[in-house]
Amino acid sequence: MSTLPQDPEAQIPRKKITTLVFRQKKERGEPIAVLTGSDYPTALALDRAGIDAILVGDSLGMVVLGYENTLPVTMDEMLHHCRAVARGARSALLIGDMPFMSFQVSIEEAIRNAGRFLQFGGMEAVKLEGGRERLPAIHAIIAAGIPVMGHLGLTPQSVNLLGGFRPQGRTAVTARRLLEDALLLEEAGCFSLVLESVPARLAEMISKRLTIPTIGIGAGAGCDGQVLVTHDLLGLFDRFTPKFVRKYANLHTEMQIAFSAYIADVQGRAFPAQEHSIEMPAEEWEALVHKPNR
Ligand code: KIV
């Protein structure tokens, strides 16, 4: 495990990560580390820690907003969180996740909504879920000058079609379709591709066939990079932890401990203490108490 420098704020600024850097990292065989972000302090910490990219994923609908799944998330909600992340991050590549129904209705809407991520959300690229059926939208968004990250395998916006949050590509037929979709997305000009919940050896095969980097989540070690939902990694999401997550902290418990300590301090009059109080100059106090009409 790496250690933090003495003063995390004094770190030398890093080189800006771009979609080109993503490609170069794949060429050099350097793993790409991506995490989700949805607020300013988290973006700041991710960026200072050296993350390659921050994905403002629509999973924020579940882990931040408490929805049952990602379907209710709106463009306005996404842009609100994107702006907060953009204020905190300097070097990481910033990718905004296109929410359900923001790119499916028409090509025009897909371009307009993708553009809003860059124009009003401070993002530098967008991600959208789906394979061959999304090619017209992907072509059009890229033609508008917006880098696109694809997303195949378990695509949570299609949870109702998939029959639940279940691994994809476990049969030869579905695996072949996944590989074909991956090649089509690369050909369409996607700069990278998320592979979610697919067998490790299939993800490795796809990663070897593509020149663009694959970013895996529940797709094994053979991908060119990895992404996790930050709230899962930090132990901040209370409902469930997917099998593919490694928890690096247990912040939900830490938060409860801190909140309980605060409540006890307030109830026991241990907070605020002298050092948290604002002083008034003695002569002003005297004037207030003894010369009420001054
Ligand atoms: O919304 C999200 O966080 C994602 C990642 C899981 C890839 O799409």
Coordinates of C-alpha atoms and ligand atoms in Angstrom, one line a residue:
M1 CA 0.0 0.0 0.0
S2 CA 1.4 3.4 -1.0
T3 CA 1.8 6.1 1.7
L4 CA 0.8 9.7 1.5
P5 CA 3.4 12.5 1.3
Q6 CA 3.8 14.6 4.5
D7 CA 1.6 17.4 3.1
P8 CA -0.8 16.1 0.5
E9 CA -1.5 19.7 -0.5
A10 CA 2.1 20.3 -1.4
Q11 CA 2.2 17.7 -4.1
I12 CA 3.8 18.7 -7.5
P13 CA 1.0 19.2 -10.0
R14 CA 0.7 16.2 -12.3
K15 CA 0.5 16.2 -16.1
K16 CA -3.1 16.5 -17.4
I17 CA -4.6 13.2 -18.3
T18 CA -6.3 13.2 -21.7
T19 CA -7.9 10.6 -23.9
L20 CA -4.5 10.4 -25.7
V21 CA -2.7 9.6 -22.5
F22 CA -5.2 6.7 -22.0
R23 CA -4.1 5.3 -25.4
Q24 CA -0.4 5.8 -24.6
K25 CA -0.8 4.0 -21.3
K26 CA -2.3 1.0 -23.1
E27 CA 0.6 1.0 -25.6
R28 CA 3.1 1.1 -22.7
G29 CA 1.2 -1.6 -20.8
E30 CA 0.6 0.7 -17.8
P31 CA -2.7 0.0 -16.0
I32 CA -5.2 2.8 -15.9
A33 CA -6.9 3.6 -12.5
V34 CA -10.4 5.1 -12.6
L35 CA -12.9 5.8 -9.8
T36 CA -16.2 7.4 -9.7
G37 CA -16.7 10.8 -8.1
S38 CA -19.7 12.9 -7.4
D39 CA -18.6 15.8 -5.2
Y40 CA -15.9 18.4 -4.7
P41 CA -14.0 17.0 -1.7
T42 CA -13.9 13.5 -3.2
A43 CA -12.7 14.8 -6.5
L44 CA -10.0 16.8 -4.8
A45 CA -8.8 13.7 -2.9
L46 CA -9.0 11.5 -6.0
D47 CA -7.0 14.0 -8.0
R48 CA -4.4 14.5 -5.3
A49 CA -4.0 10.7 -4.9
G50 CA -3.1 10.5 -8.6
I51 CA -6.2 8.9 -10.2
D52 CA -6.1 8.8 -14.0
A53 CA -9.8 9.5 -14.6
I54 CA -12.9 10.4 -12.5
L55 CA -16.1 9.0 -13.9
V56 CA -19.2 10.9 -12.7
G57 CA -21.2 7.7 -13.0
D58 CA -25.0 7.5 -12.9
S59 CA -24.4 5.0 -10.0
L60 CA -24.5 8.2 -8.0
G61 CA -28.3 7.8 -8.3
M62 CA -28.0 4.8 -5.9
V63 CA -25.0 5.6 -3.8
V64 CA -25.5 9.3 -3.3
L65 CA -29.2 10.0 -4.0
G66 CA -30.6 6.7 -2.6
Y67 CA -32.6 5.6 -5.7
E68 CA -33.3 1.9 -6.1
N69 CA -31.4 1.8 -9.4
T70 CA -29.9 4.3 -11.9
L71 CA -33.1 4.7 -14.0
P72 CA -34.5 7.8 -12.3
V73 CA -31.3 9.9 -12.7
T74 CA -31.8 13.0 -14.8
M75 CA -29.4 15.2 -16.8
D76 CA -29.8 18.0 -14.4
E77 CA -28.8 15.8 -11.5
M78 CA -25.8 14.6 -13.4
L79 CA -24.7 18.1 -14.4
H80 CA -25.0 19.3 -10.8
H81 CA -22.6 16.6 -9.6
C82 CA -20.3 17.0 -12.6
R83 CA -19.8 20.7 -11.8
A84 CA -18.8 19.9 -8.2
V85 CA -16.3 17.3 -9.4
A86 CA -14.9 19.6 -12.0
R87 CA -14.2 22.2 -9.3
G88 CA -12.1 19.7 -7.4
A89 CA -10.1 18.0 -10.0
R90 CA -7.2 19.4 -12.1
S91 CA -5.3 16.5 -13.7
A92 CA -7.7 13.6 -14.0
L93 CA -9.6 13.0 -17.2
L94 CA -13.2 13.9 -16.4
I95 CA -15.9 11.6 -17.8
G96 CA -19.7 12.2 -17.5
D97 CA -22.1 9.3 -17.6
M98 CA -25.1 9.9 -19.9
P99 CA -28.2 8.9 -17.9
F100 CA -31.1 6.8 -19.0
M101 CA -33.1 8.4 -21.8
S102 CA -30.6 11.1 -22.5
F103 CA -29.3 9.4 -25.6
Q104 CA -31.9 6.8 -26.6
V105 CA -34.7 9.0 -27.9
S106 CA -33.0 10.7 -30.9
I107 CA -29.6 11.4 -32.3
E108 CA -30.2 15.2 -31.9
E109 CA -31.0 14.7 -28.1
A110 CA -27.9 12.5 -27.7
I111 CA -25.6 15.1 -29.2
R112 CA -27.2 18.0 -27.3
N113 CA -27.0 16.1 -24.0
A114 CA -23.5 14.9 -24.6
G115 CA -22.6 18.6 -25.3
R116 CA -24.2 19.7 -22.1
F117 CA -21.7 17.6 -20.1
L118 CA -18.8 19.6 -21.7
Q119 CA -20.5 23.0 -21.9
F120 CA -22.2 23.1 -18.5
G121 CA -20.7 20.2 -16.5
G122 CA -17.0 20.8 -16.9
M123 CA -16.5 17.3 -18.3
E124 CA -14.0 16.3 -21.1
A125 CA -15.7 13.1 -22.3
V126 CA -18.9 11.2 -21.9
K127 CA -19.7 7.5 -21.3
L128 CA -22.8 5.8 -22.6
E129 CA -24.1 2.2 -22.2
G130 CA -24.8 -0.1 -25.1
G131 CA -23.4 -1.9 -28.1
R132 CA -24.3 -2.0 -31.8
E133 CA -27.8 -0.4 -31.2
R134 CA -26.0 2.8 -30.0
L135 CA -23.6 3.2 -33.0
P136 CA -25.6 6.0 -34.7
A137 CA -25.6 8.1 -31.4
I138 CA -21.9 7.3 -30.8
H139 CA -20.9 8.3 -34.3
A140 CA -22.9 11.6 -34.1
I141 CA -21.5 12.5 -30.6
I142 CA -17.9 11.9 -31.7
A143 CA -18.5 13.8 -35.0
A144 CA -19.5 16.8 -32.7
G145 CA -16.0 16.6 -31.2
I146 CA -16.9 14.8 -27.9
P147 CA -14.8 11.8 -26.9
V148 CA -17.0 8.8 -26.0
M149 CA -16.3 5.9 -23.6
G150 CA -18.3 2.8 -24.4
H151 CA -19.9 0.5 -21.8
L152 CA -20.6 -3.2 -22.4
G153 CA -21.5 -6.3 -20.4
L154 CA -23.8 -5.6 -17.5
T155 CA -25.3 -2.2 -18.5
P156 CA -27.3 -1.2 -15.4
Q157 CA -29.7 1.1 -17.4
S158 CA -31.0 -2.1 -19.1
V159 CA -31.5 -3.9 -15.8
N160 CA -35.1 -4.7 -16.7
L161 CA -34.2 -6.1 -20.0
L162 CA -31.3 -8.2 -18.5
G163 CA -33.5 -9.6 -15.8
G164 CA -31.4 -8.1 -12.9
F165 CA -27.9 -7.1 -12.1
R166 CA -26.3 -10.3 -13.5
P167 CA -23.0 -11.1 -15.2
Q168 CA -23.1 -11.1 -19.0
G169 CA -21.3 -13.0 -21.8
R170 CA -21.2 -16.4 -20.0
T171 CA -22.2 -18.4 -23.1
A172 CA -20.3 -18.7 -26.4
V173 CA -23.1 -16.9 -28.2
T174 CA -23.4 -13.9 -25.9
A175 CA -19.6 -13.7 -25.5
R176 CA -19.2 -13.6 -29.3
R177 CA -21.8 -10.8 -29.5
L178 CA -19.9 -8.9 -26.8
L179 CA -16.6 -9.2 -28.7
E180 CA -18.3 -8.0 -31.9
D181 CA -19.9 -5.0 -30.1
A182 CA -16.5 -4.1 -28.6
L183 CA -14.9 -4.1 -32.1
L184 CA -17.7 -2.0 -33.4
L185 CA -17.4 0.5 -30.7
E186 CA -13.6 0.8 -31.3
E187 CA -14.3 1.2 -35.0
A188 CA -16.9 3.9 -34.3
G189 CA -14.1 5.9 -32.5
C190 CA -14.7 5.3 -28.8
F191 CA -11.5 6.2 -26.9
S192 CA -12.0 3.5 -24.3
L193 CA -14.5 0.9 -23.2
V194 CA -15.9 -0.2 -19.8
L195 CA -16.5 -3.9 -19.4
E196 CA -18.8 -4.6 -16.5
S197 CA -19.4 -8.0 -14.9
V198 CA -18.1 -10.3 -17.7
P199 CA -16.0 -13.4 -17.4
A200 CA -12.3 -12.6 -16.8
R201 CA -11.0 -14.6 -19.8
L202 CA -13.5 -13.0 -22.2
A203 CA -12.5 -9.5 -20.9
E204 CA -8.8 -10.4 -21.4
M205 CA -9.5 -11.6 -25.0
I206 CA -11.4 -8.4 -25.8
S207 CA -8.6 -6.3 -24.3
K208 CA -6.0 -8.0 -26.5
R209 CA -8.1 -7.6 -29.6
L210 CA -8.7 -3.9 -29.1
T211 CA -6.2 -1.0 -29.5
I212 CA -8.3 1.2 -27.2
P213 CA -8.0 0.6 -23.5
T214 CA -10.6 -1.5 -21.7
I215 CA -11.6 -0.5 -18.2
G216 CA -12.9 -3.4 -16.2
I217 CA -15.3 -3.6 -13.3
G218 CA -15.9 -7.1 -12.2
A219 CA -14.1 -8.2 -15.4
G220 CA -10.8 -9.6 -14.0
A221 CA -7.2 -8.5 -14.2
G222 CA -6.8 -8.8 -17.9
C223 CA -8.3 -5.4 -18.7
D224 CA -6.1 -2.4 -19.4
G225 CA -7.5 -0.5 -16.4
Q226 CA -10.0 -0.8 -13.5
V227 CA -12.9 1.2 -12.3
L228 CA -14.8 0.9 -9.0
V229 CA -17.6 2.9 -7.5
T230 CA -15.9 5.1 -4.9
H231 CA -18.7 4.6 -2.3
D232 CA -18.2 0.8 -2.5
L233 CA -14.4 1.1 -2.1
L234 CA -14.8 3.4 0.9
G235 CA -17.5 1.3 2.5
L236 CA -20.0 4.2 2.3
F237 CA -22.8 2.3 0.5
D238 CA -25.0 0.6 3.1
R239 CA -27.2 -1.7 0.9
F240 CA -24.9 -4.2 -0.7
T241 CA -21.3 -4.7 -1.8
P242 CA -20.8 -6.4 -5.2
K243 CA -18.6 -9.5 -5.2
F244 CA -15.9 -7.7 -7.3
V245 CA -15.4 -4.9 -4.9
R246 CA -12.4 -4.6 -2.6
K247 CA -13.2 -2.4 0.4
Y248 CA -10.3 -0.1 1.3
A249 CA -12.1 1.6 4.2
N250 CA -15.2 1.4 6.2
L251 CA -16.3 5.0 6.3
H252 CA -20.0 4.4 7.0
T253 CA -18.9 2.9 10.4
E254 CA -16.3 5.7 10.8
M255 CA -19.0 8.3 10.2
Q256 CA -21.4 6.7 12.7
I257 CA -18.6 6.7 15.3
A258 CA -17.8 10.4 14.7
F259 CA -21.5 11.4 14.7
S260 CA -22.2 9.4 18.0
A261 CA -19.2 11.1 19.6
Y262 CA -20.5 14.5 18.6
I263 CA -24.0 13.8 19.9
A264 CA -22.5 12.6 23.2
D265 CA -20.3 15.7 23.5
V266 CA -23.3 18.0 22.8
Q267 CA -25.5 16.1 25.3
G268 CA -22.7 16.1 27.9
R269 CA -21.8 19.8 27.3
A270 CA -18.3 18.8 26.3
F271 CA -18.6 20.6 23.0
P272 CA -18.1 23.5 22.2
A273 CA -15.0 24.0 24.4
Q274 CA -13.2 27.3 25.2
E275 CA -11.1 27.0 22.0
H276 CA -14.2 26.8 19.8
S277 CA -15.7 30.0 21.3
I278 CA -15.4 33.6 20.0
E279 CA -13.9 36.1 22.5
M280 CA -15.1 39.6 23.0
P281 CA -12.6 42.4 24.0
A282 CA -12.9 43.0 27.8
E283 CA -13.6 46.7 27.4
E284 CA -16.4 46.1 25.0
W285 CA -17.9 43.6 27.4
E286 CA -17.6 46.2 30.2
A287 CA -19.2 48.8 28.1
L288 CA -22.1 46.5 27.2
V289 CA -22.7 45.4 30.8
H290 CA -22.0 48.7 32.7
K291 CA -22.8 51.5 30.2
P292 CA -25.9 50.2 28.5
N293 CA -26.7 53.6 26.8
R294 CA -23.3 54.3 25.3
Ligands
KIV1 O1 -22.3 4.5 -13.1 C1 -21.2 4.0 -12.9 O2 -20.6 4.2 -11.8 C2 -20.6 3.2 -13.9 C3 -19.4 2.4 -13.5 C4 -19.8 1.3 -12.6 C5 -18.6 1.9 -14.6 O3 -21.0 3.1 -14.9

